[in-house]
Short mmCIF file of C-alpha atoms in Angstrom, two decimals:
data_model
loop_
_atom_site.label_atom_id
_atom_site.label_comp_id
_atom_site.label_asym_id
_atom_site.label_seq_id
_atom_site.Cartn_x
_atom_site.Cartn_y
_atom_site.Cartn_z
CA UNK H 89 42.17 -2.26 36.50
CA UNK H 90 41.85 -6.24 37.13
CA UNK H 91 38.37 -5.40 39.25
CA UNK H 92 37.34 -3.46 36.22
CA UNK H 93 38.17 -6.21 33.52
CA UNK H 94 36.43 -8.90 36.04
CA UNK H 95 33.33 -6.99 36.33
CA UNK H 96 33.25 -6.64 32.39
CA UNK H 97 33.42 -10.06 32.09
CA UNK H 98 30.88 -11.00 34.64
CA UNK H 99 28.28 -8.40 32.25
CA UNK H 100 29.33 -9.88 29.10
CA UNK H 101 28.62 -13.54 30.52
CA UNK H 102 25.50 -12.49 31.95
CA UNK H 103 24.51 -10.58 28.69
CA UNK H 104 25.00 -14.07 27.14
CA UNK H 105 23.10 -15.98 29.58
CA UNK H 106 20.45 -13.58 29.00
CA UNK H 107 20.60 -13.51 25.53
CA UNK H 108 20.61 -17.44 25.52
CA UNK H 109 17.27 -17.61 27.69
CA UNK H 110 15.39 -15.33 26.39
CA UNK H 111 16.46 -17.00 22.60
CA UNK H 112 15.16 -20.16 24.23
CA UNK H 113 11.76 -18.85 25.37
CA UNK H 114 10.86 -17.03 21.97
CA UNK H 115 11.52 -20.21 20.07
CA UNK H 116 9.35 -22.07 22.57
CA UNK H 117 6.40 -19.46 22.03
CA UNK H 118 7.28 -19.31 18.39
CA UNK H 119 6.95 -22.91 18.31
CA UNK H 120 3.48 -23.14 20.30
CA UNK H 121 2.53 -20.11 17.48
CA UNK H 122 3.27 -21.84 14.31
CA UNK H 123 2.53 -25.56 15.00
CA UNK H 124 -0.85 -25.66 13.79
CA UNK H 125 -0.07 -22.93 10.92
CA UNK H 126 3.15 -24.25 9.68
CA UNK H 127 4.04 -27.36 11.55
CA UNK H 128 0.80 -29.00 10.20
CA UNK H 129 -1.04 -28.65 7.13
CA UNK H 130 -4.85 -30.13 5.98
CA UNK H 131 -4.75 -32.02 2.78
CA UNK H 132 -6.79 -34.23 0.54
CA UNK H 133 -5.50 -37.59 -0.47
CA UNK H 134 -6.30 -39.44 -3.50
CA UNK H 135 -9.53 -40.37 -2.09
CA UNK H 136 -10.59 -36.61 -1.55
CA UNK H 137 -10.35 -38.24 2.62
CA UNK H 138 -8.85 -35.01 4.54
CA UNK H 139 -5.20 -35.82 6.27
CA UNK H 140 -2.67 -34.05 8.21
CA UNK H 141 0.54 -33.12 6.21
CA UNK H 142 3.43 -32.94 8.80
CA UNK H 143 5.87 -30.00 7.79
CA UNK H 144 8.14 -30.53 10.73
CA UNK H 145 10.93 -29.09 8.73
CA UNK H 146 9.21 -25.40 8.16
CA UNK H 147 8.27 -25.68 11.80
CA UNK H 148 11.98 -25.46 12.80
CA UNK H 149 13.49 -23.48 10.44
CA UNK H 150 10.82 -20.74 11.72
CA UNK H 151 11.71 -21.21 15.06
CA UNK H 152 15.08 -21.27 14.63
CA UNK H 153 14.54 -17.67 12.80
CA UNK H 154 12.37 -16.39 15.82
CA UNK H 155 14.84 -17.48 18.44
CA UNK H 156 18.37 -16.72 16.57
CA UNK H 157 16.67 -13.28 15.82
CA UNK H 158 15.83 -12.64 19.71
CA UNK H 159 18.98 -13.88 20.20
CA UNK H 160 21.26 -11.29 18.26
CA UNK H 161 18.64 -8.30 19.44
CA UNK H 162 19.52 -9.23 23.08
CA UNK H 163 23.43 -9.43 22.53
CA UNK H 164 24.08 -7.20 19.92
CA UNK H 165 21.54 -4.47 19.09
CA UNK H 166 20.30 -3.36 22.55
CA UNK H 167 23.87 -3.15 24.21
CA UNK H 168 24.74 -0.83 20.66
CA UNK H 169 21.90 1.51 21.27
CA UNK H 170 22.08 1.68 24.86
CA UNK H 171 26.22 2.60 24.74
CA UNK H 172 26.29 4.84 21.54
CA UNK H 173 26.42 8.69 22.43
CA UNK H 174 24.43 10.20 20.11
CA UNK H 175 25.07 13.42 18.80
CA UNK H 176 22.60 16.12 20.68
CA UNK H 177 20.11 17.06 18.14
CA UNK H 178 20.70 20.91 18.72
CA UNK H 179 24.30 20.93 17.86
CA UNK H 180 23.29 19.30 14.58
CA UNK H 181 22.05 22.54 12.62
CA UNK H 182 25.83 24.31 13.77
CA UNK H 183 27.37 21.63 11.65
CA UNK H 184 29.21 23.42 8.64
CA UNK H 185 26.60 23.66 5.57
CA UNK H 186 24.33 21.42 7.61
CA UNK H 187 21.11 23.28 6.56
CA UNK H 188 22.27 24.25 3.32
CA UNK H 189 22.88 20.65 2.06
CA UNK H 190 19.53 19.45 3.68
CA UNK H 191 17.56 22.38 2.13
CA UNK H 192 19.42 21.29 -0.98
CA UNK H 193 18.56 17.46 -0.99
CA UNK H 194 15.04 18.21 -0.13
CA UNK H 195 14.47 20.80 -2.71
CA UNK H 196 16.01 17.99 -5.67
CA UNK H 197 15.20 15.12 -4.48
CA UNK H 198 10.97 14.88 -5.42
CA UNK H 199 12.71 15.99 -8.84
CA UNK H 200 14.94 13.45 -8.81
CA UNK H 201 12.58 10.69 -8.20
CA UNK H 202 9.88 12.02 -10.69
CA UNK H 203 13.02 11.80 -13.16
CA UNK H 204 13.30 8.37 -12.25
CA UNK H 205 9.60 7.41 -12.30
CA UNK H 206 9.26 8.81 -16.37
CA UNK H 207 12.24 6.94 -17.25
CA UNK H 208 11.58 3.83 -15.69
CA UNK H 209 9.49 2.49 -18.92
CA UNK H 210 12.62 3.29 -21.21
CA UNK H 211 14.93 2.21 -18.85
CA UNK H 212 13.31 -1.63 -18.40
CA UNK H 213 13.04 -1.59 -22.36
CA UNK H 214 16.56 -0.93 -22.87
CA UNK H 215 17.60 -3.40 -20.39
CA UNK H 216 15.31 -5.95 -21.88
CA UNK H 217 16.28 -5.09 -25.66
CA UNK H 218 20.28 -4.45 -25.29
CA UNK H 219 21.05 -6.58 -21.93
CA UNK H 220 19.02 -9.80 -21.98
CA UNK H 221 18.14 -9.80 -25.64
CA UNK H 222 14.10 -10.51 -24.92
CA UNK H 223 12.97 -7.79 -27.14
CA UNK H 224 10.45 -5.42 -26.30
CA UNK H 225 7.80 -8.06 -24.97
CA UNK H 226 10.71 -8.82 -22.08
CA UNK H 227 9.87 -5.69 -20.41
CA UNK H 228 6.10 -6.28 -20.01
CA UNK H 229 6.43 -7.99 -16.75
CA UNK H 230 8.91 -5.21 -15.02
CA UNK H 231 6.35 -2.24 -16.24
CA UNK H 232 2.96 -3.79 -15.32
CA UNK H 233 4.01 -5.57 -12.29
CA UNK H 234 6.57 -3.06 -10.85
CA UNK H 235 5.30 -0.09 -12.26
CA UNK H 236 1.55 0.14 -13.11
CA UNK H 237 0.28 -2.45 -10.16
CA UNK H 238 2.43 -0.45 -7.42
CA UNK H 239 1.20 2.92 -8.91
CA UNK H 240 -2.47 1.82 -8.54
CA UNK H 241 -2.03 1.33 -5.06
CA UNK H 242 -0.29 4.67 -4.19
CA UNK H 243 -3.16 6.18 -5.55
CA UNK H 244 -5.74 3.98 -3.87
CA UNK H 245 -3.78 4.75 -0.77
CA UNK H 246 -3.66 8.51 -1.32
CA UNK H 247 -7.42 8.45 -1.59
CA UNK H 248 -8.01 6.26 1.60
CA UNK H 249 -5.24 8.69 3.09
CA UNK H 250 -7.90 11.76 2.67
CA UNK H 251 -10.40 10.14 4.67
CA UNK H 252 -8.36 8.32 7.15
CA UNK H 253 -5.31 10.56 7.48
CA UNK H 254 -6.46 13.67 6.97
CA UNK H 255 -9.96 13.61 8.59
CA UNK H 256 -9.28 10.79 11.02
CA UNK H 257 -12.58 8.65 9.51
CA UNK H 258 -11.67 4.89 10.10
CA UNK H 259 -12.91 3.50 6.51
CA UNK H 260 -12.85 -0.41 6.17
CA UNK H 261 -14.69 -0.35 3.27
CA UNK H 262 -12.87 1.85 0.44
CA UNK H 263 -12.92 -1.13 -2.10
CA UNK H 264 -16.30 -0.33 -2.45
CA UNK H 265 -15.48 2.77 -4.55
CA UNK H 266 -12.83 0.80 -6.28
CA UNK H 267 -15.78 -1.54 -7.50
CA UNK H 268 -17.96 1.47 -8.19
CA UNK H 269 -15.43 2.84 -10.66
CA UNK H 270 -14.28 -0.45 -12.19
CA UNK H 271 -18.00 -1.49 -12.48
CA UNK H 272 -19.01 1.70 -14.24
CA UNK H 273 -16.32 1.91 -16.60
CA UNK H 274 -16.88 -1.83 -17.56
CA UNK H 275 -20.86 -1.84 -17.93
CA UNK H 276 -20.86 1.84 -19.76
CA UNK H 277 -18.30 1.08 -22.01
CA UNK H 278 -19.91 -2.13 -22.96
CA UNK H 279 -23.44 -0.93 -23.15
CA UNK H 280 -22.95 2.26 -24.97
CA UNK H 281 -19.33 2.18 -25.90
CA UNK H 282 -17.94 5.49 -24.41
CA UNK H 283 -14.50 5.72 -24.30
CA UNK H 284 -11.58 5.80 -21.61
CA UNK H 285 -11.55 9.36 -21.50
CA UNK H 286 -14.96 10.09 -21.08
CA UNK H 287 -15.69 7.35 -18.75
CA UNK H 288 -12.46 8.03 -16.39
CA UNK H 289 -14.12 11.39 -15.14
CA UNK H 290 -18.00 9.82 -15.12
CA UNK H 291 -16.57 6.78 -12.61
CA UNK H 292 -14.84 9.32 -10.50
CA UNK H 293 -18.16 11.28 -10.27
CA UNK H 294 -20.43 7.86 -9.68
CA UNK H 295 -17.97 6.69 -6.95
CA UNK H 296 -17.95 10.30 -5.08
CA UNK H 297 -22.13 9.99 -5.37
CA UNK H 298 -21.69 6.86 -3.60
CA UNK H 299 -19.59 8.35 -0.72
CA UNK H 300 -21.84 10.84 0.14
CA UNK H 301 -24.38 8.25 0.17
CA UNK H 302 -22.23 6.32 2.51
CA UNK H 303 -21.49 9.37 4.69
CA UNK H 304 -25.04 10.52 5.27
CA UNK H 305 -25.94 7.14 7.34
CA UNK H 306 -22.64 7.78 9.25
CA UNK H 307 -22.38 11.30 10.20
CA UNK H 308 -22.90 10.23 14.10
CA UNK H 309 -20.77 7.61 13.97
CA UNK H 310 -16.92 7.32 15.26
CA UNK H 311 -14.30 5.16 15.58
CA UNK H 312 -15.38 1.24 15.99
CA UNK H 313 -19.08 2.04 14.90
CA UNK H 314 -17.32 3.98 11.66
CA UNK H 315 -15.55 1.16 11.19
CA UNK H 316 -18.13 -1.38 11.31
CA UNK H 317 -20.33 0.61 9.07
CA UNK H 318 -18.15 1.23 6.18
CA UNK H 319 -16.94 -2.59 6.16
CA UNK H 320 -20.61 -3.62 5.69
CA UNK H 321 -20.90 -1.04 3.06
CA UNK H 322 -17.68 -2.70 1.33
CA UNK H 323 -19.51 -5.86 1.37
CA UNK H 324 -23.14 -5.12 0.70
CA UNK H 325 -21.32 -3.26 -3.16
CA UNK H 326 -19.62 -7.00 -3.30
CA UNK H 327 -22.39 -9.19 -2.68
CA UNK H 328 -24.78 -6.78 -5.10
CA UNK H 329 -22.26 -6.91 -7.74
CA UNK H 330 -22.29 -10.47 -7.15
CA UNK H 331 -25.81 -11.53 -7.04
CA UNK H 332 -27.49 -8.77 -9.59
CA UNK H 333 -26.70 -11.18 -12.67
CA UNK H 334 -28.79 -9.74 -15.16
CA UNK H 335 -26.32 -6.66 -15.11
CA UNK H 336 -23.05 -7.74 -13.59
CA UNK H 337 -23.13 -11.16 -14.52
CA UNK H 338 -22.28 -12.31 -11.06
CA UNK H 339 -19.31 -14.40 -10.32
CA UNK H 340 -18.67 -14.94 -14.06
CA UNK H 341 -17.59 -10.99 -14.32
CA UNK H 342 -17.59 -8.80 -17.42
CA UNK H 343 -14.97 -9.49 -20.13
CA UNK H 344 -13.93 -7.69 -23.09
CA UNK H 345 -13.54 -4.43 -21.57
CA UNK H 346 -12.63 -1.65 -23.98
CA UNK H 347 -8.67 -0.69 -23.90
CA UNK H 348 -7.63 2.77 -23.46
CA UNK H 349 -6.82 4.77 -26.30
CA UNK H 350 -4.03 7.31 -27.45
CA UNK H 351 -6.23 10.16 -26.61
CA UNK H 352 -8.42 8.73 -29.80
CA UNK H 353 -5.80 9.15 -31.84
CA UNK H 354 -4.25 5.69 -31.92
CA UNK H 355 -6.27 2.28 -30.44
CA UNK H 356 -4.02 -0.65 -28.58
CA UNK H 357 -6.46 -3.26 -30.49
CA UNK H 358 -4.42 -5.57 -32.59
CA UNK H 359 -6.88 -5.09 -35.44
CA UNK H 360 -7.64 -2.22 -35.00
CA UNK H 361 -6.94 0.37 -37.94
CA UNK H 362 -4.84 2.77 -36.31
CA UNK H 363 -3.14 0.50 -34.48
CA UNK H 364 -0.44 2.58 -32.34
CA UNK H 365 2.57 -0.04 -33.07
CA UNK H 366 1.53 -0.68 -36.85
CA UNK H 367 1.00 3.57 -37.13
CA UNK H 368 4.54 4.07 -35.90
CA UNK H 369 6.44 1.25 -37.71
CA UNK H 370 7.11 -0.40 -33.78
CA UNK H 371 7.01 -4.14 -33.22
CA UNK H 372 3.77 -5.68 -32.29
CA UNK H 373 4.10 -6.01 -28.80
CA UNK H 374 1.30 -5.30 -25.87
CA UNK H 375 4.33 -3.31 -24.14
CA UNK H 376 3.51 -0.31 -25.52
CA UNK H 377 -0.09 -0.28 -24.09
CA UNK H 378 1.57 -0.99 -20.86
CA UNK H 379 3.87 1.72 -21.42
CA UNK H 380 1.06 4.32 -22.13
CA UNK H 381 -1.04 2.59 -19.04
CA UNK H 382 1.97 3.05 -16.93
CA UNK H 383 2.25 6.94 -17.60
CA UNK H 384 -1.72 7.14 -17.36
CA UNK H 385 -1.60 6.04 -13.53
CA UNK H 386 1.31 8.02 -12.83
CA UNK H 387 -0.42 11.15 -13.97
CA UNK H 388 -3.66 10.23 -11.79
CA UNK H 389 -0.91 9.72 -8.83
CA UNK H 390 0.73 13.09 -9.58
CA UNK H 391 -2.92 14.35 -9.94
CA UNK H 392 -4.23 12.92 -6.31
CA UNK H 393 -0.81 14.59 -4.71
CA UNK H 394 -1.55 17.71 -6.02
CA UNK H 395 -5.27 18.00 -5.19
CA UNK H 396 -4.43 16.50 -1.56
CA UNK H 397 -1.72 19.44 -0.75
CA UNK H 398 -3.74 21.83 -2.05
CA UNK H 399 -6.92 21.14 0.06
CA UNK H 400 -4.88 20.39 2.94
CA UNK H 401 -4.10 24.46 2.50
CA UNK H 402 -7.52 25.54 2.02
CA UNK H 403 -10.29 25.89 4.44
CA UNK H 404 -11.83 22.66 4.04
CA UNK H 405 -8.01 20.98 4.54
CA UNK H 406 -8.02 22.54 7.86
CA UNK H 407 -11.53 21.50 8.53
CA UNK H 408 -10.48 17.84 8.25
CA UNK H 409 -7.67 17.96 10.63
CA UNK H 410 -9.43 19.89 12.92
CA UNK H 411 -11.87 17.07 13.04
CA UNK H 412 -9.31 14.43 13.17
CA UNK H 413 -8.11 15.82 16.18
CA UNK H 414 -11.49 16.57 18.28
CA UNK H 415 -14.61 15.97 16.49
CA UNK H 416 -16.03 18.33 19.95
CA UNK H 417 -13.63 21.22 19.76
CA UNK H 418 -14.12 21.33 16.05
CA UNK H 419 -17.95 21.56 16.49
CA UNK H 420 -17.54 24.55 19.23
CA UNK H 421 -15.61 26.35 16.33
CA UNK H 422 -18.29 26.42 14.36
CA UNK H 423 -17.02 23.95 11.71
CA UNK H 424 -19.77 22.02 9.87
CA UNK H 425 -19.00 18.59 10.54
CA UNK H 426 -21.86 17.15 8.23
CA UNK H 427 -20.06 18.89 5.34
CA UNK H 428 -16.73 18.17 6.49
CA UNK H 429 -17.40 14.16 6.61
CA UNK H 430 -19.47 14.32 3.67
CA UNK H 431 -16.27 16.33 1.56
CA UNK H 432 -13.68 13.79 2.72
CA UNK H 433 -16.03 10.81 1.48
CA UNK H 434 -16.77 11.70 -1.82
CA UNK H 435 -13.28 13.10 -2.33
CA UNK H 436 -11.66 10.36 -1.22
CA UNK H 437 -14.01 7.95 -3.04
CA UNK H 438 -13.77 10.31 -6.24
CA UNK H 439 -10.28 9.07 -6.57
CA UNK H 440 -11.12 5.28 -6.04
CA UNK H 441 -13.40 5.79 -8.63
CA UNK H 442 -10.78 6.82 -10.94
CA UNK H 443 -8.61 4.33 -9.67
CA UNK H 444 -11.05 1.70 -10.40
CA UNK H 445 -11.66 2.69 -14.04
CA UNK H 446 -8.12 2.45 -14.80
CA UNK H 447 -8.10 -1.17 -13.33
CA UNK H 448 -10.90 -2.10 -15.42
CA UNK H 449 -9.07 -0.63 -18.53
CA UNK H 450 -5.93 -2.48 -17.53
CA UNK H 451 -7.52 -5.80 -16.67
CA UNK H 452 -9.87 -5.96 -19.28
CA UNK H 453 -11.86 -8.32 -17.06
CA UNK H 454 -13.59 -7.05 -13.97
CA UNK H 455 -15.43 -9.67 -11.36
CA UNK H 456 -16.47 -9.12 -7.65
CA UNK H 457 -13.47 -11.28 -6.59
CA UNK H 458 -11.23 -8.20 -7.28
CA UNK H 459 -12.93 -6.19 -4.83
CA UNK H 460 -12.96 -8.43 -1.49
CA UNK H 461 -12.13 -7.24 1.97
CA UNK H 462 -8.78 -8.16 1.89
CA UNK H 463 -7.99 -5.22 -0.64
CA UNK H 464 -9.51 -2.57 1.57
CA UNK H 465 -7.21 -4.06 4.83
CA UNK H 466 -4.18 -4.06 2.03
CA UNK H 467 -4.65 -0.36 1.23
CA UNK H 468 -5.55 0.55 4.72
CA UNK H 469 -2.34 -1.18 6.15
CA UNK H 470 -0.25 0.85 3.21
CA UNK H 471 -1.57 4.13 4.90
CA UNK H 472 -1.12 3.03 8.37
CA UNK H 473 2.37 1.76 7.84
CA UNK H 474 3.26 4.86 5.35
CA UNK H 475 2.10 7.05 8.23
CA UNK H 476 -1.12 8.87 8.32
CA UNK H 477 -1.22 12.20 6.41
CA UNK H 478 2.18 11.49 4.65
CA UNK H 479 1.67 11.02 1.06
CA UNK H 480 5.62 10.55 0.94
CA UNK H 481 5.29 7.65 3.45
CA UNK H 482 2.46 6.14 1.89
CA UNK H 483 4.07 5.92 -1.71
CA UNK H 484 7.02 4.06 0.64
CA UNK H 485 4.79 2.04 1.88
CA UNK H 486 3.12 1.07 -1.42
CA UNK H 487 6.16 -0.07 -3.06
CA UNK H 488 7.59 -1.87 -0.28
CA UNK H 489 4.16 -3.97 0.47
CA UNK H 490 3.28 -4.55 -3.13
CA UNK H 491 6.83 -4.88 -4.55
CA UNK H 492 6.95 -7.18 -2.22
CA UNK H 493 4.42 -9.38 -3.71
CA UNK H 494 5.49 -9.19 -6.96
CA UNK H 495 9.10 -10.00 -5.94
CA UNK H 496 7.68 -13.14 -4.14
CA UNK H 497 5.89 -14.34 -7.68
CA UNK H 498 9.24 -14.30 -8.96
CA UNK H 499 11.38 -16.58 -6.37
CA UNK H 500 10.73 -20.03 -7.74
CA UNK H 501 14.55 -20.79 -6.70
CA UNK H 502 13.33 -21.06 -3.77
CA UNK H 503 11.89 -24.57 -4.83
CA UNK H 504 15.46 -25.64 -5.12
CA UNK H 505 15.42 -25.84 -1.21
CA UNK H 506 11.77 -26.05 -0.10
CA UNK H 507 10.45 -28.78 -2.55
CA UNK H 508 8.35 -28.41 -5.90
CA UNK H 509 5.14 -27.35 -4.30
CA UNK H 510 6.71 -24.57 -2.40
CA UNK H 511 4.56 -21.30 -3.69
CA UNK H 512 6.43 -18.18 -2.06
CA UNK H 513 3.54 -15.90 -2.88
CA UNK H 514 1.43 -17.61 -0.25
CA UNK H 515 3.28 -16.22 2.19
CA UNK H 516 2.59 -12.46 1.47
CA UNK H 517 0.39 -12.49 4.33
CA UNK H 518 3.04 -13.50 6.79
CA UNK H 519 5.46 -10.27 5.42
CA UNK H 520 2.37 -8.15 6.21
CA UNK H 521 1.96 -9.15 9.77
CA UNK H 522 5.79 -8.94 10.20
CA UNK H 523 6.26 -5.85 8.44
CA UNK H 524 3.17 -4.17 10.48
CA UNK H 525 4.82 -5.56 13.96
CA UNK H 526 8.27 -4.29 13.04
CA UNK H 527 6.87 -0.76 11.96
CA UNK H 528 4.43 -0.45 14.61
CA UNK H 529 7.87 -1.69 17.12
CA UNK H 530 9.96 0.83 16.01
CA UNK H 531 8.13 3.28 14.05
CA UNK H 532 4.65 3.40 15.66
CA UNK H 533 3.42 6.19 13.55
CA UNK H 534 4.72 5.02 10.22
CA UNK H 535 7.49 5.51 8.21
CA UNK H 536 6.99 8.86 8.22
CA UNK H 537 6.23 9.78 11.78
CA UNK H 538 6.03 13.63 11.99
CA UNK H 539 3.50 16.25 11.38
CA UNK H 540 3.52 19.55 9.94
CA UNK H 541 0.50 21.54 10.57
CA UNK H 542 -1.00 23.63 7.77
CA UNK H 543 -1.39 26.33 10.25
CA UNK H 544 1.09 28.00 12.10
CA UNK H 545 2.50 31.07 13.84
CA UNK H 546 5.61 32.56 12.60
CA UNK H 547 7.30 28.96 11.83
CA UNK H 548 6.43 25.65 10.74
CA UNK H 549 7.52 22.83 13.38
CA UNK H 550 7.27 19.34 12.64
CA UNK H 551 5.36 17.18 15.62
CA UNK H 552 6.88 14.04 16.51
CA UNK H 553 4.91 11.07 17.10
CA UNK H 554 6.49 10.56 20.59
CA UNK H 555 4.93 14.09 21.52
CA UNK H 556 1.14 12.93 20.90
CA UNK H 557 -1.13 10.16 22.04
CA UNK H 558 -1.30 7.50 19.95
CA UNK H 559 -5.23 7.85 18.12
CA UNK H 560 -5.41 11.63 19.14
CA UNK H 561 -2.71 13.23 16.58
#
């Protein structure tokens, strides 16, 4: 027994020593990486001369976080996971009531989440009126920033998921279709006075046409070459919008874009005779318009999910999945890859156009600065982090990523510790990078790392990411 305790003490002391060594090297590497990004900052003095501002306290904080994190991982996490005897997965179905409880949870959880989404604006409104006492306008930020904004990115990511997740076509210029939808709505409503309900389908149709226009030149491209061409397409659209000043007003953008109406019955314009709030005797506030927009974008998201699910079960959806897995084998089966690619681009672009027209109605202003490459990168990051092909995983990723950005804007209390010049939202890209590193480290195929085939024999089985090569299904 004494020998066993001695061996255990030596192993523990060796583990602590290893943790300190790895924490030291991690801190050293973090210091080298962060010294130019965090420790030093380029600024201008009162004479407009370039100066270097030293921020060693910030550098010390991030280096300490990296070192302590590595120390905890080596000392606690790894021994815990190595020493835990996990339950054999083959025994799990034999547990009493396991299958019934899991089936019940899986059947009712989507309905519960949908009910929560439907009640979200009223919950925020009630909280603002009866808890905080701020009145209806107090719920404006919660509904718009944490409701409408997140759902817009959910819809965009689900649209891109058709191209990237189902068809396997890497598209880095998806924001171009978003811009086409937004400018179609803004220009047609400005020059022709068409309503939101007419322009919504038209914007989707125009974006789908541009999706087919993009699809024709890239029919023979795949992989990195396809990514480069789609990236160039997105930039071409943005540059055209920026330089065609006679039509788009260039960098000044188009302001005064018409709002959406309540199916033509009520208007949300303050001076309108059939104003929604005045007609129903409600307090004058823009929160009613944001609540209406919330339900519109929620309906568009549900439409996107429904169409995606239905298409996956149809021959075209199976053709997309075959194209994603192996294009050569897809051709050998007699599948027309030309129409398969074009339908994928057109369908994904159509939903991007829907989201763009909704964005224009929500903002009331569009400009080329809203459709830069970073928007495409963000949407693609949501698709990858959520799990390509998974609607649920993508929705969770959009909630986490976009919700974290909006939460950073409300963290002004951090200025107490980091100074009045501290802007939390400027560190959103750092959070994106950390999120991608963490997810790719522990869940290489995203939040939902399983794939269920649409065509199966006798029994549907989920294929785990650990059994498939990265990039090959």
